[in-house]
JSON list of C-alpha atoms in Angstrom, two decimals:
[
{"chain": "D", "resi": 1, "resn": "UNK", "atom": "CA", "xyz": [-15.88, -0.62, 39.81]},
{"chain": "D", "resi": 2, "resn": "UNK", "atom": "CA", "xyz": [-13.08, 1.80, 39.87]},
{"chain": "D", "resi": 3, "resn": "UNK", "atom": "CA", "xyz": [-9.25, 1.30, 41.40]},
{"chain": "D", "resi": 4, "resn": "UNK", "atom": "CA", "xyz": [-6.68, 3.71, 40.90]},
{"chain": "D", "resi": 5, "resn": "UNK", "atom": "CA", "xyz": [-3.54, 2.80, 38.68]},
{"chain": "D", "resi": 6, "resn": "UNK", "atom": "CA", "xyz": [-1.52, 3.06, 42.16]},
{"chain": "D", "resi": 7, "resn": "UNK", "atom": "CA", "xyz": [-4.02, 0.27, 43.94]},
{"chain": "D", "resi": 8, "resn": "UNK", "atom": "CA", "xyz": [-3.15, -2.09, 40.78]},
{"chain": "D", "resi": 9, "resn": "UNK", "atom": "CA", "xyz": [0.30, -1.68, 41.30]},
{"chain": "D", "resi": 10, "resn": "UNK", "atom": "CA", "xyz": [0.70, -1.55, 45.40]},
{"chain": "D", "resi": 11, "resn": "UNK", "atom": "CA", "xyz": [-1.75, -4.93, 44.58]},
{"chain": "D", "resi": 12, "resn": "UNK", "atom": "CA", "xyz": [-4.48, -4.31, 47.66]},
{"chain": "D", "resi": 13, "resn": "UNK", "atom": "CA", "xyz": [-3.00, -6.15, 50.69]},
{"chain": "D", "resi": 14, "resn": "UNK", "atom": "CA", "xyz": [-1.21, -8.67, 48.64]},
{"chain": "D", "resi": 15, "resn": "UNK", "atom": "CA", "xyz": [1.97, -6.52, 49.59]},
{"chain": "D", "resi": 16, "resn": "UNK", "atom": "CA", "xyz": [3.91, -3.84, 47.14]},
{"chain": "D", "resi": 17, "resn": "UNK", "atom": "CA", "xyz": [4.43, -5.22, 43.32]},
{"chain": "D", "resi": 18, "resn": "UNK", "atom": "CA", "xyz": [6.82, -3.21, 41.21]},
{"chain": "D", "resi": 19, "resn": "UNK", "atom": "CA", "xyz": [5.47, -0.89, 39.31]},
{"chain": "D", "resi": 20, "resn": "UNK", "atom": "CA", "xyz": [5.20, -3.05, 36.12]},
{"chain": "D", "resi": 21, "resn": "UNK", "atom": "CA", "xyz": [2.30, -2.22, 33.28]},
{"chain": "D", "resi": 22, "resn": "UNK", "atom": "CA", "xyz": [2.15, -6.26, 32.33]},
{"chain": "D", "resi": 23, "resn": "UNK", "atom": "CA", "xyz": [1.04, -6.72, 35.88]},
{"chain": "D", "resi": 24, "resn": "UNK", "atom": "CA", "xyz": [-1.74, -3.96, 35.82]},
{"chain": "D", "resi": 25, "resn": "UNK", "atom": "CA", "xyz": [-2.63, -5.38, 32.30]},
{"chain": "D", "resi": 26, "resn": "UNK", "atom": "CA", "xyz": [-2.94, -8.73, 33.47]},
{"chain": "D", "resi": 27, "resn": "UNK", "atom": "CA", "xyz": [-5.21, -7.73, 36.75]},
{"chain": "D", "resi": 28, "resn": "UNK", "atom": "CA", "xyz": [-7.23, -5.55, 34.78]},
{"chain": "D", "resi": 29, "resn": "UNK", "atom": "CA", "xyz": [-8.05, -8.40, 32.08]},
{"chain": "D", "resi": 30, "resn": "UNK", "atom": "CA", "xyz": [-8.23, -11.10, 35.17]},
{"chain": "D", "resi": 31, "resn": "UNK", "atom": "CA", "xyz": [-10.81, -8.54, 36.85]},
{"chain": "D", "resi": 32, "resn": "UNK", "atom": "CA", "xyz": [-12.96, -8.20, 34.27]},
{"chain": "D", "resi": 33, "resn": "UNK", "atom": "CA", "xyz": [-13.84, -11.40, 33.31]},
{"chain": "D", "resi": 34, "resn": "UNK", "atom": "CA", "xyz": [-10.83, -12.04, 30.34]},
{"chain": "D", "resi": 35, "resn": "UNK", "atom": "CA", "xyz": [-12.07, -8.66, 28.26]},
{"chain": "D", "resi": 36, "resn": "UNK", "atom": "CA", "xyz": [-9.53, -6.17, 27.75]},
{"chain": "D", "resi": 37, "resn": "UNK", "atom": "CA", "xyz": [-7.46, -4.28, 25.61]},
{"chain": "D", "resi": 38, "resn": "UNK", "atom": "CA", "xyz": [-4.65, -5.89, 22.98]},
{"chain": "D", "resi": 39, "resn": "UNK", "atom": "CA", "xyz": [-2.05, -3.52, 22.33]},
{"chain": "D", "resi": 40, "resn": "UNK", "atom": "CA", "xyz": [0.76, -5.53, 20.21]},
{"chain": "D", "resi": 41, "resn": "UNK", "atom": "CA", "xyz": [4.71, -4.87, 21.52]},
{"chain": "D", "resi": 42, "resn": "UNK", "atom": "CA", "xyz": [7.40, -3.84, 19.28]},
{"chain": "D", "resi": 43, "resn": "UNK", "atom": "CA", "xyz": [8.16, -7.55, 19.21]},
{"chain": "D", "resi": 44, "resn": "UNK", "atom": "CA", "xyz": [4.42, -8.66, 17.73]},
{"chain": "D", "resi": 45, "resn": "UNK", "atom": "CA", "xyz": [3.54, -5.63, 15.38]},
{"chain": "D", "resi": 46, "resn": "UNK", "atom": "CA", "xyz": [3.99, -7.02, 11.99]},
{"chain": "D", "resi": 47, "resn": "UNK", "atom": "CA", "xyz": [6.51, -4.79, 10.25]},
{"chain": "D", "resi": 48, "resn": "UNK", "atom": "CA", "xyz": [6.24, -2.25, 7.96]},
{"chain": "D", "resi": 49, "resn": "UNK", "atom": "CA", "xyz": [6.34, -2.52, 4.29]},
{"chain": "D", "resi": 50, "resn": "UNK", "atom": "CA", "xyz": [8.74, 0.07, 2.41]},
{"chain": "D", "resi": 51, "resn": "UNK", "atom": "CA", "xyz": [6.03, 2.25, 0.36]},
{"chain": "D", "resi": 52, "resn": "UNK", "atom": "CA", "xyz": [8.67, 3.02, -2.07]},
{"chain": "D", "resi": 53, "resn": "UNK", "atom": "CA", "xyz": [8.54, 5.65, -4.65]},
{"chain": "D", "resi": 54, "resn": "UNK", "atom": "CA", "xyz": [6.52, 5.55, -8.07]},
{"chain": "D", "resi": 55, "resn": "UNK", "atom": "CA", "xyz": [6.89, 7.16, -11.49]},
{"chain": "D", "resi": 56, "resn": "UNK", "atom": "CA", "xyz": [4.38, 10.09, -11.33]},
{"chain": "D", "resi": 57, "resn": "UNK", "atom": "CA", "xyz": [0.79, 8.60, -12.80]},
{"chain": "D", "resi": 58, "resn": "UNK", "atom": "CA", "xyz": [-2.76, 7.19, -10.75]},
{"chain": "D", "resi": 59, "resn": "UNK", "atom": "CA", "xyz": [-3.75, 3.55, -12.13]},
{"chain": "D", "resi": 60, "resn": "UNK", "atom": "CA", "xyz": [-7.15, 2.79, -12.35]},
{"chain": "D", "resi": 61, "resn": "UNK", "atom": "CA", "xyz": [-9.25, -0.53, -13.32]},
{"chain": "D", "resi": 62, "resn": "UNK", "atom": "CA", "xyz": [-11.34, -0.58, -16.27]},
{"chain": "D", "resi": 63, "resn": "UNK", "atom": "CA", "xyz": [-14.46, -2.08, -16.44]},
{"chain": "D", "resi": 64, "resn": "UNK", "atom": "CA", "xyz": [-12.73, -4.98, -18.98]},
{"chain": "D", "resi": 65, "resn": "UNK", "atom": "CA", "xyz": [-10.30, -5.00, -15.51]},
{"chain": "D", "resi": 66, "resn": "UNK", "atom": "CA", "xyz": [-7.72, -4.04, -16.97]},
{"chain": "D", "resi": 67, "resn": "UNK", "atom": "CA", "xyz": [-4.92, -1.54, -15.63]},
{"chain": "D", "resi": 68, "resn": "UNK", "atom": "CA", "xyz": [-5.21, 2.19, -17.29]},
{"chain": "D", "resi": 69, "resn": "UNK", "atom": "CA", "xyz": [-3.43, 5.57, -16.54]},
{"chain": "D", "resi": 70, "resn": "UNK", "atom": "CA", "xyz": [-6.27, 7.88, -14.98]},
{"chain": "D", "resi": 71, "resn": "UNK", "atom": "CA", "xyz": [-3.63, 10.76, -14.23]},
{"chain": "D", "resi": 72, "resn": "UNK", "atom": "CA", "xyz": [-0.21, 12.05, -15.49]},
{"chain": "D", "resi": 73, "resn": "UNK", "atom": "CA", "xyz": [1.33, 13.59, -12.14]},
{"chain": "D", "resi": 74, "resn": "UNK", "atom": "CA", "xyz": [2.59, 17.11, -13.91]},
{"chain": "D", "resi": 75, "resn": "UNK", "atom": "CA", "xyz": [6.49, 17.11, -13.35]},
{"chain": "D", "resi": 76, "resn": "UNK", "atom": "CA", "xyz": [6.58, 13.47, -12.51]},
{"chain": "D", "resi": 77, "resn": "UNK", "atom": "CA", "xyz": [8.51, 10.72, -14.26]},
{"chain": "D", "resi": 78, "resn": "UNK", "atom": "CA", "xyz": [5.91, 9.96, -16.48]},
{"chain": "D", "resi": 79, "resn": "UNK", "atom": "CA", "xyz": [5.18, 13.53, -17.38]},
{"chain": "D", "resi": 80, "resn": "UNK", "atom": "CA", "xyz": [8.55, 14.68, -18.34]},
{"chain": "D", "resi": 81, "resn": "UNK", "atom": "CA", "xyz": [9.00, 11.77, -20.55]},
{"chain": "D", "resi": 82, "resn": "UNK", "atom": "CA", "xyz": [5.90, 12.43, -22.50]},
{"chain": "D", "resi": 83, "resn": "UNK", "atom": "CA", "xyz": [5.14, 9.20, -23.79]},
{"chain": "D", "resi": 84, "resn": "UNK", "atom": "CA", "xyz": [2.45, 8.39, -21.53]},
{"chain": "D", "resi": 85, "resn": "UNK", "atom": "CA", "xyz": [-1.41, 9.42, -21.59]},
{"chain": "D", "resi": 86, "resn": "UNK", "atom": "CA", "xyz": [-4.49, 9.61, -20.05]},
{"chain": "D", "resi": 87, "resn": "UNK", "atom": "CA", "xyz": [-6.43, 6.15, -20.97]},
{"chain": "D", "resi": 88, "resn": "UNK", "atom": "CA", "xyz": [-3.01, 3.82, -21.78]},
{"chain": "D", "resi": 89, "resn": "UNK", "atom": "CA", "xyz": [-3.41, 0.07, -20.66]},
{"chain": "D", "resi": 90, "resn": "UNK", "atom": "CA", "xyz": [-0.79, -1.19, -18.40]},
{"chain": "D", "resi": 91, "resn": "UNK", "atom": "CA", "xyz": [-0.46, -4.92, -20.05]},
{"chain": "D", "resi": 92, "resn": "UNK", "atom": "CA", "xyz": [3.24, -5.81, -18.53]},
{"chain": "D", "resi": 93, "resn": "UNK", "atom": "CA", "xyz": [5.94, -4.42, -15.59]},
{"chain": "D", "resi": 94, "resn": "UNK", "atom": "CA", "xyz": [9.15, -5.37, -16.26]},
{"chain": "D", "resi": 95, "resn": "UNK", "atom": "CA", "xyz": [8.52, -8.07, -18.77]},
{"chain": "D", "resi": 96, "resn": "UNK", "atom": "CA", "xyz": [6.04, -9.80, -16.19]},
{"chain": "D", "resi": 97, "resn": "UNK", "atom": "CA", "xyz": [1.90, -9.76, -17.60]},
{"chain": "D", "resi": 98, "resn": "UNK", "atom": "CA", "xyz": [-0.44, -8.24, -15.43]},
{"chain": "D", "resi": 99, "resn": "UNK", "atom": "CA", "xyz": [-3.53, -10.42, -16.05]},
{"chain": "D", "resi": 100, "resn": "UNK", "atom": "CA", "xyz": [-5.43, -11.51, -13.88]},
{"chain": "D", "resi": 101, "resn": "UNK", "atom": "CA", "xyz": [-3.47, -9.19, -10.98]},
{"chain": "D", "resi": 102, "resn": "UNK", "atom": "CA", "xyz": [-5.36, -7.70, -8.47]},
{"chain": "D", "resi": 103, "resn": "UNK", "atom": "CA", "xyz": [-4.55, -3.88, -7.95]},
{"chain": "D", "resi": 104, "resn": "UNK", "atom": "CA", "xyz": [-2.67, -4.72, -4.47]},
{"chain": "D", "resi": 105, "resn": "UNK", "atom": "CA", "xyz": [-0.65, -7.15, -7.01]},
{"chain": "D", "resi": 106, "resn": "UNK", "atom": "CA", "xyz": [0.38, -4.65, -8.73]},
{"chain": "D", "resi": 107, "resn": "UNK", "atom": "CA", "xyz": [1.46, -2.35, -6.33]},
{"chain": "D", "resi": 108, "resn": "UNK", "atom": "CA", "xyz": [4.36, -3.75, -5.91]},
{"chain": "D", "resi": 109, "resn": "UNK", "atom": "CA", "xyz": [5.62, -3.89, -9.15]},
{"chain": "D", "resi": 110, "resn": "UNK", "atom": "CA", "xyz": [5.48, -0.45, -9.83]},
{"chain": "D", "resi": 111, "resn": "UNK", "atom": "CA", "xyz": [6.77, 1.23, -6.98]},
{"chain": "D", "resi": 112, "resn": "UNK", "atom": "CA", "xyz": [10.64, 0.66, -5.78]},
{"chain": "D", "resi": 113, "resn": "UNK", "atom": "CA", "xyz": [13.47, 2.44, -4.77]},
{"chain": "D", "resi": 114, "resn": "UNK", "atom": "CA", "xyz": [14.09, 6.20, -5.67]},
{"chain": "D", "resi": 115, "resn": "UNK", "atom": "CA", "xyz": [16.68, 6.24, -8.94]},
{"chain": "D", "resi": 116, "resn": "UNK", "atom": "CA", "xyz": [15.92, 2.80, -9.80]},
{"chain": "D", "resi": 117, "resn": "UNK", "atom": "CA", "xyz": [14.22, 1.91, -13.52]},
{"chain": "D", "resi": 118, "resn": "UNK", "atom": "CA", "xyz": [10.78, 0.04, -14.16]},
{"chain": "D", "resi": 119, "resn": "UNK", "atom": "CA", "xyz": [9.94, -0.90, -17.60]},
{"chain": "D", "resi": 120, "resn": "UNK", "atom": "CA", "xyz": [6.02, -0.47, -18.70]},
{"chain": "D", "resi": 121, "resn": "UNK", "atom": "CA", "xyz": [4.34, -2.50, -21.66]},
{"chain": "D", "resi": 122, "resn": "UNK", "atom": "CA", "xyz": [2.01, -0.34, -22.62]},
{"chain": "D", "resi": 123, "resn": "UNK", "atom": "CA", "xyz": [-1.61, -0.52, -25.30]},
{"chain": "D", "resi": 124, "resn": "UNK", "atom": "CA", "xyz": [-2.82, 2.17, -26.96]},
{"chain": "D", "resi": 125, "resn": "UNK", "atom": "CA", "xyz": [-6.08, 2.52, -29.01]},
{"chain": "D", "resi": 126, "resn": "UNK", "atom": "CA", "xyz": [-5.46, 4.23, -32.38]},
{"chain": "D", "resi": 127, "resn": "UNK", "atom": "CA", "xyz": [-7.28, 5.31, -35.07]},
{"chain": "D", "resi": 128, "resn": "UNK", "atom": "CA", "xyz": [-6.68, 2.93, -37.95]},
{"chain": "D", "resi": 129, "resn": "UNK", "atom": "CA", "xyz": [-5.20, 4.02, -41.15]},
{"chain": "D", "resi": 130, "resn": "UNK", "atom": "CA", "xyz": [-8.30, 4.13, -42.95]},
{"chain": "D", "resi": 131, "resn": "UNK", "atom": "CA", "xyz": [-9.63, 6.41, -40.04]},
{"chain": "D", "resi": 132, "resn": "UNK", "atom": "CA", "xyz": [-12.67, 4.04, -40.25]},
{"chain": "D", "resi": 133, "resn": "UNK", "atom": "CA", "xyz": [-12.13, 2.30, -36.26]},
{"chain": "D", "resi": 134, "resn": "UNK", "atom": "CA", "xyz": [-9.24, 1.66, -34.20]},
{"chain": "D", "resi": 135, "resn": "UNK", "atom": "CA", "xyz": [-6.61, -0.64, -33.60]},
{"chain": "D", "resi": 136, "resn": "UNK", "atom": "CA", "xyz": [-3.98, -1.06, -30.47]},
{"chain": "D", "resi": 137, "resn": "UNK", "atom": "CA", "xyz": [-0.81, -0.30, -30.45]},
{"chain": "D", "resi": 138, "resn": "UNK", "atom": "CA", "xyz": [1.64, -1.90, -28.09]},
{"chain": "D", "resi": 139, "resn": "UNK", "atom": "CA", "xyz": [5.07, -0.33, -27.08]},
{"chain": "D", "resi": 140, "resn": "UNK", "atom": "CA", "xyz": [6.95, -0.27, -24.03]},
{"chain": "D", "resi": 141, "resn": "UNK", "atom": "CA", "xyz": [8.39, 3.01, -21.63]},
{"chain": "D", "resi": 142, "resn": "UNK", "atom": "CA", "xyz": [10.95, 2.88, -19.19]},
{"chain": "D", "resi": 143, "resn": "UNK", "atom": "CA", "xyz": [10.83, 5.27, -16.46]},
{"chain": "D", "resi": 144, "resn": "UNK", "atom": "CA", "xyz": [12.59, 6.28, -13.17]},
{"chain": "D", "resi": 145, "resn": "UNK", "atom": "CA", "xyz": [11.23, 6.08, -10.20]},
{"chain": "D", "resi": 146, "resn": "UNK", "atom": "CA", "xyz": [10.72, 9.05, -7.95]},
{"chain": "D", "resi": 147, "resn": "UNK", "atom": "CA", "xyz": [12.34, 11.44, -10.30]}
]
């Protein structure tokens, strides 16, 4: 079964409709037994969600699931302050603990607005002073965002 997008809109011998896509929409759905195609307006897409700018490094989750820098970004935030490596545990953001977050948690925390500050707790393994094992060390980084 086949009609032209003109026969929809003249409407057969039902007389001429305006040329309206709801109407064809709702023949075509009507036609074919209530299957069709959804196709949210303006008005019922959900909106958006700023991405918002980070601080130049990837986050990964450990197998203890716990947040770690996989990546320094070269030129990024993170990279021109220096303070960050390869294997560091995220532990806060902004004063706020991160256990227990899920990664789409903690999305949100890091990125924000370009020029704005986010402050990272940070762990560290070191080697102890004995050089016999390792301990953490905990110390904090602020950074800008998009910079």
């Amino acid at each position: 079964l086949y009609r032209s997008y003109d026969s929809w809109i003249d409407g057969g011998s039902a007389g001429v409709q305006q040329r309206n896509p709801d109407f064809v929409a709702q023949n075509f759905v009507q036609n074919f037994g209530g299957y069709g195609i959804h196709v949210p307006t303006p008005q019922q897409a959900p909106p958006r969600k700023a991405r918002g700018c980070g601080v130049g490094m990837r986050i990964e989750v450990n197998q203890d699931r716990e947040f770690y820098v996989s990546n320094v970004s070269k030129n990024g935030s993170a990279d021109r302050d220096g303070t960050l490596r390869p294997g560091d545990v995220l532990v806060s953001i902004d004063g706020h603990s991160l256990l227990g977050l899920t990664m789409k948690q903690l999305k949100p925390l890091i990125l924000g607005p370009k020029g704005t500050y986010v402050k990272l707790g940070i762990k560290r393994m070191v080697d102890d002073e004995d050089g016999l094992g390792q301990i953490a060390a905990a110390f904090g980084v602020e950074l800008v965002r998009g910079d």
